Short mmCIF file of N, CA and C in Angstrom, two decimals:
data_model
loop_
_atom_site.label_atom_id
_atom_site.label_comp_id
_atom_site.label_asym_id
_atom_site.label_seq_id
_atom_site.Cartn_x
_atom_site.Cartn_y
_atom_site.Cartn_z
N UNK A 1 -4.42 10.54 -2.36
CA UNK A 1 -3.27 9.86 -2.96
C UNK A 1 -3.77 9.07 -4.16
N UNK A 2 -3.03 9.13 -5.22
CA UNK A 2 -3.42 8.43 -6.43
C UNK A 2 -3.19 6.93 -6.34
N UNK A 3 -3.83 6.26 -7.24
CA UNK A 3 -3.75 4.80 -7.27
C UNK A 3 -2.31 4.33 -7.53
N UNK A 4 -1.60 5.04 -8.40
CA UNK A 4 -0.22 4.66 -8.71
C UNK A 4 0.68 4.81 -7.48
N UNK A 5 0.48 5.88 -6.73
CA UNK A 5 1.29 6.08 -5.52
C UNK A 5 0.98 5.01 -4.47
N UNK A 6 -0.28 4.64 -4.38
CA UNK A 6 -0.67 3.59 -3.43
C UNK A 6 -0.01 2.27 -3.82
N UNK A 7 0.01 1.96 -5.12
CA UNK A 7 0.66 0.72 -5.58
C UNK A 7 2.16 0.76 -5.30
N UNK A 8 2.78 1.94 -5.50
CA UNK A 8 4.21 2.08 -5.23
C UNK A 8 4.50 1.85 -3.74
N UNK A 9 3.62 2.36 -2.89
CA UNK A 9 3.79 2.17 -1.46
C UNK A 9 3.69 0.68 -1.11
N UNK A 10 2.78 -0.01 -1.76
CA UNK A 10 2.63 -1.45 -1.53
C UNK A 10 3.90 -2.20 -1.96
N UNK A 11 4.43 -1.84 -3.12
CA UNK A 11 5.64 -2.51 -3.61
C UNK A 11 6.84 -2.22 -2.72
N UNK A 12 6.95 -0.96 -2.27
CA UNK A 12 8.05 -0.59 -1.38
C UNK A 12 7.95 -1.38 -0.07
N UNK A 13 6.72 -1.50 0.44
CA UNK A 13 6.51 -2.27 1.67
C UNK A 13 6.85 -3.73 1.49
N UNK A 14 6.47 -4.28 0.36
CA UNK A 14 6.76 -5.69 0.08
C UNK A 14 8.27 -5.93 0.00
N UNK A 15 8.98 -4.98 -0.62
CA UNK A 15 10.44 -5.10 -0.71
C UNK A 15 11.07 -5.05 0.68
N UNK A 16 10.62 -4.11 1.50
CA UNK A 16 11.17 -4.00 2.86
C UNK A 16 10.88 -5.26 3.66
N UNK A 17 9.69 -5.79 3.48
CA UNK A 17 9.30 -7.01 4.19
C UNK A 17 10.23 -8.16 3.80
N UNK A 18 10.51 -8.29 2.52
CA UNK A 18 11.38 -9.38 2.06
C UNK A 18 12.82 -9.19 2.53
N UNK A 19 13.32 -7.95 2.48
CA UNK A 19 14.68 -7.68 2.95
C UNK A 19 14.77 -7.97 4.45
N UNK A 20 13.77 -7.54 5.19
CA UNK A 20 13.74 -7.81 6.63
C UNK A 20 13.72 -9.29 6.93
N UNK A 21 12.98 -10.04 6.14
CA UNK A 21 12.93 -11.49 6.32
C UNK A 21 14.28 -12.13 5.98
N UNK A 22 14.88 -11.68 4.89
CA UNK A 22 16.15 -12.25 4.45
C UNK A 22 17.29 -11.94 5.43
N UNK A 23 17.23 -10.76 6.05
CA UNK A 23 18.31 -10.35 6.96
C UNK A 23 17.95 -10.61 8.42
N UNK A 24 16.80 -11.22 8.64
CA UNK A 24 16.30 -11.53 9.98
C UNK A 24 16.12 -10.25 10.81
N UNK A 25 15.73 -9.18 10.15
CA UNK A 25 15.48 -7.89 10.79
C UNK A 25 13.97 -7.74 10.96
N UNK A 26 13.48 -8.12 12.12
CA UNK A 26 12.03 -8.12 12.38
C UNK A 26 11.43 -6.72 12.32
N UNK A 27 12.21 -5.72 12.70
CA UNK A 27 11.73 -4.35 12.67
C UNK A 27 11.45 -3.92 11.22
N UNK A 28 12.37 -4.21 10.32
CA UNK A 28 12.18 -3.84 8.92
C UNK A 28 11.05 -4.64 8.31
N UNK A 29 10.95 -5.87 8.69
CA UNK A 29 9.87 -6.73 8.18
C UNK A 29 8.51 -6.17 8.60
N UNK A 30 8.40 -5.75 9.85
CA UNK A 30 7.14 -5.17 10.34
C UNK A 30 6.85 -3.84 9.66
N UNK A 31 7.87 -3.04 9.45
CA UNK A 31 7.70 -1.76 8.76
C UNK A 31 7.19 -2.00 7.33
N UNK A 32 7.73 -3.01 6.69
CA UNK A 32 7.29 -3.35 5.34
C UNK A 32 5.85 -3.79 5.30
N UNK A 33 5.45 -4.61 6.27
CA UNK A 33 4.05 -5.05 6.34
C UNK A 33 3.12 -3.85 6.55
N UNK A 34 3.56 -2.92 7.41
CA UNK A 34 2.76 -1.74 7.68
C UNK A 34 2.60 -0.89 6.41
N UNK A 35 3.70 -0.65 5.71
CA UNK A 35 3.63 0.15 4.48
C UNK A 35 2.76 -0.52 3.43
N UNK A 36 2.88 -1.82 3.32
CA UNK A 36 2.08 -2.56 2.34
C UNK A 36 0.58 -2.43 2.67
N UNK A 37 0.25 -2.54 3.94
CA UNK A 37 -1.14 -2.43 4.37
C UNK A 37 -1.67 -1.02 4.16
N UNK A 38 -0.87 -0.01 4.48
CA UNK A 38 -1.28 1.38 4.26
C UNK A 38 -1.54 1.62 2.78
N UNK A 39 -0.69 1.08 1.93
CA UNK A 39 -0.88 1.22 0.49
C UNK A 39 -2.19 0.59 0.02
N UNK A 40 -2.51 -0.58 0.57
CA UNK A 40 -3.76 -1.25 0.20
C UNK A 40 -4.97 -0.43 0.65
N UNK A 41 -4.90 0.13 1.86
CA UNK A 41 -6.01 0.93 2.37
C UNK A 41 -6.18 2.18 1.52
N UNK A 42 -5.08 2.84 1.18
CA UNK A 42 -5.16 4.05 0.35
C UNK A 42 -5.71 3.74 -1.03
N UNK A 43 -5.33 2.59 -1.58
CA UNK A 43 -5.86 2.20 -2.89
C UNK A 43 -7.36 1.98 -2.80
N UNK A 44 -7.80 1.29 -1.75
CA UNK A 44 -9.23 1.03 -1.58
C UNK A 44 -10.00 2.34 -1.39
N UNK A 45 -9.43 3.26 -0.63
CA UNK A 45 -10.08 4.56 -0.42
C UNK A 45 -10.19 5.31 -1.75
N UNK A 46 -9.13 5.24 -2.55
CA UNK A 46 -9.16 5.88 -3.87
C UNK A 46 -10.22 5.28 -4.76
N UNK A 47 -10.36 3.95 -4.71
CA UNK A 47 -11.40 3.29 -5.50
C UNK A 47 -12.79 3.75 -5.07
N UNK A 48 -12.97 3.90 -3.77
CA UNK A 48 -14.26 4.34 -3.25
C UNK A 48 -14.57 5.75 -3.72
N UNK A 49 -13.60 6.63 -3.63
CA UNK A 49 -13.79 8.02 -4.08
C UNK A 49 -14.10 8.05 -5.57
N UNK A 50 -13.38 7.28 -6.36
CA UNK A 50 -13.65 7.23 -7.80
C UNK A 50 -15.06 6.74 -8.08
N UNK A 51 -15.49 5.73 -7.34
CA UNK A 51 -16.84 5.20 -7.51
C UNK A 51 -17.90 6.23 -7.19
N UNK A 52 -17.66 7.00 -6.14
CA UNK A 52 -18.61 8.04 -5.76
C UNK A 52 -18.66 9.12 -6.83
N UNK A 53 -17.49 9.51 -7.33
CA UNK A 53 -17.45 10.54 -8.37
C UNK A 53 -18.15 10.08 -9.64
N UNK A 54 -17.96 8.82 -10.00
CA UNK A 54 -18.62 8.29 -11.20
C UNK A 54 -20.13 8.24 -11.00
N UNK A 55 -20.56 7.91 -9.79
CA UNK A 55 -21.99 7.86 -9.49
C UNK A 55 -22.65 9.23 -9.57
N UNK A 56 -21.93 10.25 -9.22
CA UNK A 56 -22.47 11.61 -9.26
C UNK A 56 -22.62 12.14 -10.68
N UNK A 57 -21.78 11.66 -11.60
CA UNK A 57 -21.80 12.16 -12.97
C UNK A 57 -23.00 11.68 -13.75
N UNK A 58 -23.65 10.63 -13.31
CA UNK A 58 -24.78 10.05 -14.04
C UNK A 58 -26.00 10.92 -13.98
#
């Protein structure tokens, strides 16, 4: 997954989390936190892969 998609997933999760909080919907709030966390993990994994690829090119 690309870095842009990972960021989009984080933003979507953050939005769901805020809507869930505003509407007192704990399920949506938890889903938003989960999506935000998954996006952060995917971004970190992408950074790691990019770092490995850059290291190999040297």
